[in-house]
PDB file of C-alpha atoms in Angstrom:
ATOM      1  CA  UNK A   1      -0.655   3.272  19.672  1.00 66.00           C
ATOM      2  CA  UNK A   2       2.002   5.147  17.675  1.00 79.00           C
ATOM      3  CA  UNK A   3       1.231   3.144  14.565  1.00 92.00           C
ATOM      4  CA  UNK A   4       3.783   1.388  12.375  1.00 96.00           C
ATOM      5  CA  UNK A   5       7.166   3.014  12.902  1.00 97.00           C
ATOM      6  CA  UNK A   6       9.830   3.004  10.212  1.00 97.00           C
ATOM      7  CA  UNK A   7      13.386   4.269  10.218  1.00 97.00           C
ATOM      8  CA  UNK A   8      15.182   5.974   8.678  1.00 97.00           C
ATOM      9  CA  UNK A   9      12.658   8.239   6.940  1.00 96.00           C
ATOM     10  CA  UNK A  10      15.236   9.212   4.348  1.00 96.00           C
ATOM     11  CA  UNK A  11      18.426   7.502   3.284  1.00 97.00           C
ATOM     12  CA  UNK A  12      20.894   8.635   0.660  1.00 97.00           C
ATOM     13  CA  UNK A  13      23.727   6.270  -0.091  1.00 97.00           C
ATOM     14  CA  UNK A  14      26.197   5.414  -2.784  1.00 97.00           C
ATOM     15  CA  UNK A  15      25.994   2.422  -5.058  1.00 97.00           C
ATOM     16  CA  UNK A  16      27.517  -0.644  -3.479  1.00 96.00           C
ATOM     17  CA  UNK A  17      26.777   0.334   0.104  1.00 97.00           C
ATOM     18  CA  UNK A  18      24.674  -1.725   2.472  1.00 97.00           C
ATOM     19  CA  UNK A  19      21.280  -0.324   3.418  1.00 98.00           C
ATOM     20  CA  UNK A  20      19.190  -1.454   6.379  1.00 98.00           C
ATOM     21  CA  UNK A  21      15.598  -0.329   6.816  1.00 98.00           C
ATOM     22  CA  UNK A  22      13.781  -0.933  10.086  1.00 98.00           C
ATOM     23  CA  UNK A  23      10.179  -1.432  11.072  1.00 98.00           C
ATOM     24  CA  UNK A  24       8.249  -1.706  14.318  1.00 98.00           C
ATOM     25  CA  UNK A  25       4.719  -3.023  13.702  1.00 97.00           C
ATOM     26  CA  UNK A  26       1.660  -2.238  15.761  1.00 95.00           C
ATOM     27  CA  UNK A  27       1.624  -4.182  18.991  1.00 94.00           C
ATOM     28  CA  UNK A  28      -0.631  -7.215  18.703  1.00 92.00           C
ATOM     29  CA  UNK A  29      -0.471  -7.424  14.923  1.00 93.00           C
ATOM     30  CA  UNK A  30       0.790 -10.801  13.747  1.00 92.00           C
ATOM     31  CA  UNK A  31       1.347 -10.083  10.048  1.00 92.00           C
ATOM     32  CA  UNK A  32       4.004  -7.797   8.646  1.00 94.00           C
ATOM     33  CA  UNK A  33       4.531  -6.740   5.058  1.00 94.00           C
ATOM     34  CA  UNK A  34       7.307  -4.935   3.184  1.00 96.00           C
ATOM     35  CA  UNK A  35       6.252  -2.985   0.068  1.00 95.00           C
ATOM     36  CA  UNK A  36       8.200  -0.925  -2.433  1.00 96.00           C
ATOM     37  CA  UNK A  37       6.663   2.029  -4.268  1.00 95.00           C
ATOM     38  CA  UNK A  38       7.986   3.617  -7.446  1.00 94.00           C
ATOM     39  CA  UNK A  39       6.376   5.819 -10.055  1.00 89.00           C
ATOM     40  CA  UNK A  40       6.888   3.213 -12.745  1.00 89.00           C
ATOM     41  CA  UNK A  41       5.732   0.085 -10.942  1.00 89.00           C
ATOM     42  CA  UNK A  42       3.454   1.405  -8.204  1.00 89.00           C
ATOM     43  CA  UNK A  43       3.229  -0.603  -4.993  1.00 91.00           C
ATOM     44  CA  UNK A  44       4.889  -4.007  -5.005  1.00 91.00           C
ATOM     45  CA  UNK A  45       4.799  -6.544  -2.208  1.00 91.00           C
ATOM     46  CA  UNK A  46       8.322  -7.707  -1.432  1.00 95.00           C
ATOM     47  CA  UNK A  47       7.784 -10.109   1.452  1.00 94.00           C
ATOM     48  CA  UNK A  48       5.390 -10.844   4.253  1.00 91.00           C
ATOM     49  CA  UNK A  49       5.733 -12.488   7.656  1.00 94.00           C
ATOM     50  CA  UNK A  50       3.133 -14.210   9.749  1.00 91.00           C
ATOM     51  CA  UNK A  51       3.925 -14.779  13.419  1.00 93.00           C
ATOM     52  CA  UNK A  52       7.536 -13.757  12.684  1.00 94.00           C
ATOM     53  CA  UNK A  53       7.949 -16.423   9.988  1.00 94.00           C
ATOM     54  CA  UNK A  54       8.552 -15.438   6.345  1.00 93.00           C
ATOM     55  CA  UNK A  55       5.642 -16.856   4.378  1.00 90.00           C
ATOM     56  CA  UNK A  56       6.187 -15.530   0.884  1.00 87.00           C
ATOM     57  CA  UNK A  57       9.300 -13.774  -0.381  1.00 90.00           C
ATOM     58  CA  UNK A  58       8.566 -14.209  -4.069  1.00 88.00           C
ATOM     59  CA  UNK A  59       8.428 -10.450  -4.497  1.00 90.00           C
ATOM     60  CA  UNK A  60      11.993  -9.907  -3.348  1.00 93.00           C
ATOM     61  CA  UNK A  61      13.739  -8.728  -6.515  1.00 87.00           C
ATOM     62  CA  UNK A  62      16.987 -10.606  -6.116  1.00 84.00           C
ATOM     63  CA  UNK A  63      19.487 -12.027  -3.694  1.00 90.00           C
ATOM     64  CA  UNK A  64      20.723  -8.572  -2.794  1.00 95.00           C
ATOM     65  CA  UNK A  65      17.545  -8.149  -0.769  1.00 96.00           C
ATOM     66  CA  UNK A  66      16.962  -9.909   2.536  1.00 97.00           C
ATOM     67  CA  UNK A  67      14.448  -9.458   5.343  1.00 97.00           C
ATOM     68  CA  UNK A  68      14.294 -10.671   8.903  1.00 97.00           C
ATOM     69  CA  UNK A  69      11.837 -10.574  11.747  1.00 97.00           C
ATOM     70  CA  UNK A  70      13.641 -11.708  14.908  1.00 96.00           C
ATOM     71  CA  UNK A  71      10.639 -10.966  17.131  1.00 95.00           C
ATOM     72  CA  UNK A  72       7.084  -9.713  16.997  1.00 95.00           C
ATOM     73  CA  UNK A  73       8.071  -6.084  17.407  1.00 95.00           C
ATOM     74  CA  UNK A  74      10.892  -5.649  14.916  1.00 96.00           C
ATOM     75  CA  UNK A  75      11.751  -6.325  11.287  1.00 98.00           C
ATOM     76  CA  UNK A  76      14.547  -5.301   8.949  1.00 98.00           C
ATOM     77  CA  UNK A  77      14.917  -5.093   5.202  1.00 98.00           C
ATOM     78  CA  UNK A  78      18.495  -5.145   4.013  1.00 98.00           C
ATOM     79  CA  UNK A  79      19.905  -4.369   0.581  1.00 97.00           C
ATOM     80  CA  UNK A  80      23.517  -5.377  -0.024  1.00 97.00           C
ATOM     81  CA  UNK A  81      24.999  -4.146  -2.286  1.00 96.00           C
ATOM     82  CA  UNK A  82      22.640  -1.321  -3.191  1.00 96.00           C
ATOM     83  CA  UNK A  83      22.140  -0.142  -6.776  1.00 96.00           C
ATOM     84  CA  UNK A  84      20.580   3.039  -8.229  1.00 96.00           C
ATOM     85  CA  UNK A  85      17.545   1.064  -9.432  1.00 95.00           C
ATOM     86  CA  UNK A  86      16.745   0.275  -5.800  1.00 96.00           C
ATOM     87  CA  UNK A  87      15.819   3.921  -5.273  1.00 97.00           C
ATOM     88  CA  UNK A  88      12.202   3.929  -4.097  1.00 97.00           C
ATOM     89  CA  UNK A  89      10.012   4.407  -1.069  1.00 97.00           C
ATOM     90  CA  UNK A  90       9.894   1.294   1.073  1.00 98.00           C
ATOM     91  CA  UNK A  91       6.821   0.792   3.222  1.00 97.00           C
ATOM     92  CA  UNK A  92       6.250  -1.535   6.110  1.00 96.00           C
ATOM     93  CA  UNK A  93       2.674  -2.490   6.980  1.00 94.00           C
ATOM     94  CA  UNK A  94       1.094  -4.677   9.616  1.00 93.00           C
ATOM     95  CA  UNK A  95      -2.259  -6.239  10.326  1.00 90.00           C
ATOM     96  CA  UNK A  96      -3.919  -8.757  12.551  1.00 87.00           C
ATOM     97  CA  UNK A  97      -4.848 -11.889  10.695  1.00 77.00           C
ATOM     98  CA  UNK A  98      -3.425 -11.008   7.308  1.00 65.00           C
ATOM     99  CA  UNK A  99      -3.701  -8.444   4.542  1.00 61.00           C
ATOM    100  CA  UNK A 100      -6.984  -9.634   3.195  1.00 65.00           C
ATOM    101  CA  UNK A 101      -8.962 -10.264   6.291  1.00 65.00           C
ATOM    102  CA  UNK A 102      -8.366  -7.008   8.075  1.00 73.00           C
ATOM    103  CA  UNK A 103      -7.306  -3.438   7.572  1.00 80.00           C
ATOM    104  CA  UNK A 104      -3.672  -2.977   6.691  1.00 86.00           C
ATOM    105  CA  UNK A 105      -1.842  -0.206   8.564  1.00 90.00           C
ATOM    106  CA  UNK A 106       1.112   1.351   6.790  1.00 93.00           C
ATOM    107  CA  UNK A 107       4.140   3.154   8.174  1.00 95.00           C
ATOM    108  CA  UNK A 108       5.236   6.519   6.808  1.00 94.00           C
ATOM    109  CA  UNK A 109       7.850   4.890   4.590  1.00 96.00           C
ATOM    110  CA  UNK A 110      11.603   5.065   4.101  1.00 97.00           C
ATOM    111  CA  UNK A 111      12.678   7.006   1.036  1.00 97.00           C
ATOM    112  CA  UNK A 112      15.868   5.476  -0.353  1.00 98.00           C
ATOM    113  CA  UNK A 113      18.086   7.202  -2.881  1.00 97.00           C
ATOM    114  CA  UNK A 114      21.053   5.280  -4.241  1.00 97.00           C
ATOM    115  CA  UNK A 115      23.519   7.447  -6.146  1.00 96.00           C
TER     116      UNK A 115
ATOM    117  CA  UNK B   1      -3.201 -12.493 -13.313  1.00 84.00           C
ATOM    118  CA  UNK B   2      -5.233  -9.936 -11.404  1.00 88.00           C
ATOM    119  CA  UNK B   3      -4.827  -6.373 -12.626  1.00 92.00           C
ATOM    120  CA  UNK B   4      -6.310  -3.252 -11.074  1.00 95.00           C
ATOM    121  CA  UNK B   5      -6.887  -0.098 -13.066  1.00 96.00           C
ATOM    122  CA  UNK B   6      -7.837   3.333 -11.814  1.00 96.00           C
ATOM    123  CA  UNK B   7      -9.077   5.991 -14.184  1.00 92.00           C
ATOM    124  CA  UNK B   8      -8.481   8.880 -14.347  1.00 91.00           C
ATOM    125  CA  UNK B   9      -4.897   9.116 -13.147  1.00 94.00           C
ATOM    126  CA  UNK B  10      -5.557  12.659 -11.975  1.00 96.00           C
ATOM    127  CA  UNK B  11      -8.658  14.691 -11.228  1.00 96.00           C
ATOM    128  CA  UNK B  12      -9.112  18.331 -10.275  1.00 97.00           C
ATOM    129  CA  UNK B  13     -12.472  19.681  -9.078  1.00 96.00           C
ATOM    130  CA  UNK B  14     -13.713  22.776  -7.224  1.00 97.00           C
ATOM    131  CA  UNK B  15     -14.506  22.579  -3.545  1.00 97.00           C
ATOM    132  CA  UNK B  16     -18.000  21.436  -2.660  1.00 97.00           C
ATOM    133  CA  UNK B  17     -18.513  19.112  -5.583  1.00 96.00           C
ATOM    134  CA  UNK B  18     -19.511  15.500  -5.216  1.00 97.00           C
ATOM    135  CA  UNK B  19     -17.169  13.200  -7.098  1.00 96.00           C
ATOM    136  CA  UNK B  20     -16.621   9.578  -8.017  1.00 96.00           C
ATOM    137  CA  UNK B  21     -13.344   7.708  -8.339  1.00 97.00           C
ATOM    138  CA  UNK B  22     -13.295   4.510 -10.344  1.00 97.00           C
ATOM    139  CA  UNK B  23     -11.506   1.208  -9.888  1.00 98.00           C
ATOM    140  CA  UNK B  24     -11.726  -1.841 -12.119  1.00 97.00           C
ATOM    141  CA  UNK B  25     -10.230  -5.291 -11.718  1.00 96.00           C
ATOM    142  CA  UNK B  26      -9.829  -8.129 -14.186  1.00 95.00           C
ATOM    143  CA  UNK B  27     -10.661 -11.166 -12.037  1.00 91.00           C
ATOM    144  CA  UNK B  28     -13.897 -11.169 -10.060  1.00 89.00           C
ATOM    145  CA  UNK B  29     -12.609 -13.869  -7.691  1.00 89.00           C
ATOM    146  CA  UNK B  30     -11.722 -11.585  -4.815  1.00 90.00           C
ATOM    147  CA  UNK B  31     -12.272 -11.763  -1.078  1.00 88.00           C
ATOM    148  CA  UNK B  32     -12.476  -8.037  -0.530  1.00 90.00           C
ATOM    149  CA  UNK B  33     -11.488  -4.632  -1.839  1.00 93.00           C
ATOM    150  CA  UNK B  34      -9.924  -1.769   0.084  1.00 93.00           C
ATOM    151  CA  UNK B  35      -9.664   1.938  -0.632  1.00 96.00           C
ATOM    152  CA  UNK B  36      -6.626   3.800   0.671  1.00 96.00           C
ATOM    153  CA  UNK B  37      -5.592   7.421   0.807  1.00 97.00           C
ATOM    154  CA  UNK B  38      -1.980   8.539   0.428  1.00 96.00           C
ATOM    155  CA  UNK B  39      -0.843  12.065   1.222  1.00 94.00           C
ATOM    156  CA  UNK B  40       2.412  13.331  -0.347  1.00 89.00           C
ATOM    157  CA  UNK B  41       5.434  11.889   1.441  1.00 85.00           C
ATOM    158  CA  UNK B  42       3.270   9.770   3.712  1.00 88.00           C
ATOM    159  CA  UNK B  43       2.149   6.187   3.984  1.00 90.00           C
ATOM    160  CA  UNK B  44      -1.212   4.790   3.023  1.00 93.00           C
ATOM    161  CA  UNK B  45      -4.239   5.175   5.232  1.00 93.00           C
ATOM    162  CA  UNK B  46      -7.052   2.670   4.928  1.00 91.00           C
ATOM    163  CA  UNK B  47     -10.410   4.326   4.254  1.00 95.00           C
ATOM    164  CA  UNK B  48     -12.871   1.531   3.615  1.00 94.00           C
ATOM    165  CA  UNK B  49     -12.831  -2.242   3.293  1.00 92.00           C
ATOM    166  CA  UNK B  50     -15.646  -3.994   1.436  1.00 92.00           C
ATOM    167  CA  UNK B  51     -16.020  -7.729   1.809  1.00 90.00           C
ATOM    168  CA  UNK B  52     -16.899  -9.683  -1.334  1.00 89.00           C
ATOM    169  CA  UNK B  53     -20.367 -10.368   0.049  1.00 90.00           C
ATOM    170  CA  UNK B  54     -21.082  -6.678   0.554  1.00 92.00           C
ATOM    171  CA  UNK B  55     -22.258  -4.116  -1.975  1.00 94.00           C
ATOM    172  CA  UNK B  56     -21.124  -0.949  -0.224  1.00 95.00           C
ATOM    173  CA  UNK B  57     -19.519   0.610   2.808  1.00 95.00           C
ATOM    174  CA  UNK B  58     -19.867   4.124   4.185  1.00 96.00           C
ATOM    175  CA  UNK B  59     -17.678   6.255   6.395  1.00 95.00           C
ATOM    176  CA  UNK B  60     -18.649   9.877   6.857  1.00 96.00           C
ATOM    177  CA  UNK B  61     -18.643  11.601   3.480  1.00 97.00           C
ATOM    178  CA  UNK B  62     -17.172   8.532   1.789  1.00 97.00           C
ATOM    179  CA  UNK B  63     -19.147   5.725   0.197  1.00 97.00           C
ATOM    180  CA  UNK B  64     -17.564   2.808  -1.595  1.00 97.00           C
ATOM    181  CA  UNK B  65     -19.469   0.364  -3.746  1.00 97.00           C
ATOM    182  CA  UNK B  66     -18.475  -3.013  -5.111  1.00 96.00           C
ATOM    183  CA  UNK B  67     -19.829  -4.888  -8.124  1.00 95.00           C
ATOM    184  CA  UNK B  68     -17.845  -8.097  -8.313  1.00 93.00           C
ATOM    185  CA  UNK B  69     -19.562  -9.436 -11.404  1.00 92.00           C
ATOM    186  CA  UNK B  70     -18.552  -6.442 -13.472  1.00 94.00           C
ATOM    187  CA  UNK B  71     -15.184  -6.042 -11.769  1.00 95.00           C
ATOM    188  CA  UNK B  72     -15.813  -2.497 -10.612  1.00 96.00           C
ATOM    189  CA  UNK B  73     -15.699  -0.389  -7.501  1.00 97.00           C
ATOM    190  CA  UNK B  74     -16.384   3.291  -7.003  1.00 97.00           C
ATOM    191  CA  UNK B  75     -15.458   5.670  -4.223  1.00 97.00           C
ATOM    192  CA  UNK B  76     -17.954   8.494  -3.838  1.00 97.00           C
ATOM    193  CA  UNK B  77     -16.841  11.614  -1.994  1.00 97.00           C
ATOM    194  CA  UNK B  78     -19.603  14.006  -0.997  1.00 97.00           C
ATOM    195  CA  UNK B  79     -19.149  17.749  -0.569  1.00 97.00           C
ATOM    196  CA  UNK B  80     -15.422  17.648  -1.344  1.00 97.00           C
ATOM    197  CA  UNK B  81     -13.008  19.776   0.709  1.00 97.00           C
ATOM    198  CA  UNK B  82      -9.428  20.921   0.068  1.00 96.00           C
ATOM    199  CA  UNK B  83      -8.322  18.497   2.787  1.00 96.00           C
ATOM    200  CA  UNK B  84      -9.524  15.639   0.584  1.00 97.00           C
ATOM    201  CA  UNK B  85      -6.679  16.348  -1.827  1.00 97.00           C
ATOM    202  CA  UNK B  86      -4.524  13.210  -1.946  1.00 97.00           C
ATOM    203  CA  UNK B  87      -3.892  10.120  -4.033  1.00 97.00           C
ATOM    204  CA  UNK B  88      -6.562   7.458  -3.669  1.00 98.00           C
ATOM    205  CA  UNK B  89      -5.646   3.833  -4.291  1.00 97.00           C
ATOM    206  CA  UNK B  90      -7.830   0.808  -4.476  1.00 96.00           C
ATOM    207  CA  UNK B  91      -6.548  -2.687  -3.794  1.00 93.00           C
ATOM    208  CA  UNK B  92      -8.168  -6.066  -4.266  1.00 92.00           C
ATOM    209  CA  UNK B  93      -7.441  -9.130  -2.225  1.00 88.00           C
ATOM    210  CA  UNK B  94      -7.468 -12.262  -4.380  1.00 82.00           C
ATOM    211  CA  UNK B  95      -5.980 -14.389  -1.606  1.00 75.00           C
ATOM    212  CA  UNK B  96      -2.562 -15.636  -0.490  1.00 67.00           C
ATOM    213  CA  UNK B  97      -1.961 -12.478   1.539  1.00 68.00           C
ATOM    214  CA  UNK B  98      -1.273 -10.415  -1.573  1.00 76.00           C
ATOM    215  CA  UNK B  99      -3.136  -7.204  -2.078  1.00 86.00           C
ATOM    216  CA  UNK B 100      -3.046  -6.037  -5.694  1.00 89.00           C
ATOM    217  CA  UNK B 101      -2.966  -2.258  -5.936  1.00 92.00           C
ATOM    218  CA  UNK B 102      -4.037   0.104  -8.655  1.00 94.00           C
ATOM    219  CA  UNK B 103      -1.807   2.993  -9.665  1.00 94.00           C
ATOM    220  CA  UNK B 104      -4.056   5.494  -7.925  1.00 95.00           C
ATOM    221  CA  UNK B 105      -5.989   8.643  -8.776  1.00 97.00           C
ATOM    222  CA  UNK B 106      -4.399  11.925  -7.746  1.00 97.00           C
ATOM    223  CA  UNK B 107      -7.212  14.163  -6.546  1.00 97.00           C
ATOM    224  CA  UNK B 108      -6.948  17.934  -6.190  1.00 97.00           C
ATOM    225  CA  UNK B 109      -9.765  19.935  -4.612  1.00 97.00           C
ATOM    226  CA  UNK B 110      -9.496  23.615  -5.483  1.00 95.00           C
ATOM    227  CA  UNK B 111     -10.720  26.157  -2.905  1.00 92.00           C
TER     228      UNK B 111
END
């Protein structure tokens, strides 16, 4: 298995632009998580899906952020409009059975810079 | 609110030394604890997962211990190598699908 695949690896955009980050989880995993990592705040859980259904989005910072999982093999995280404070590395992770029960596998991350 | 602390924030040791990384958490009501490794510019790689009923887990040169009552975990690395240089994060699972991460310890092994 190629692991969790994220794209793009790097994104530089200007404030106000729409940003879409993509994730392909490991085949057979039924839980998917979006995390954000910054130096100041460390790793923060934004949202997680179980069987393609959003279960908890309480970590999503504000309405500018939205996430979808149209099928078991694809998820997107969208920021519209983007702001400089959104600059961070965004990680997607997947597992079978949930973050606590089993090992969580992370993607390589998408580094976002908003100018 | 569960908080996870890792001290020190950075550690530099010569190759070959045995070392211990520390992790403490404020609420002992956890289901398990995981140790991750993160290389620069990369994602996290799971190293060890210790269930709340377990006291330790071993994988190769790595040994992780868990003392729930005192809210502590340690990651022991034997015979350190330059390839062990990375940031090590611990995360506790208090439930509700939310892992709570520490800020990590940045480890440098000097040849």
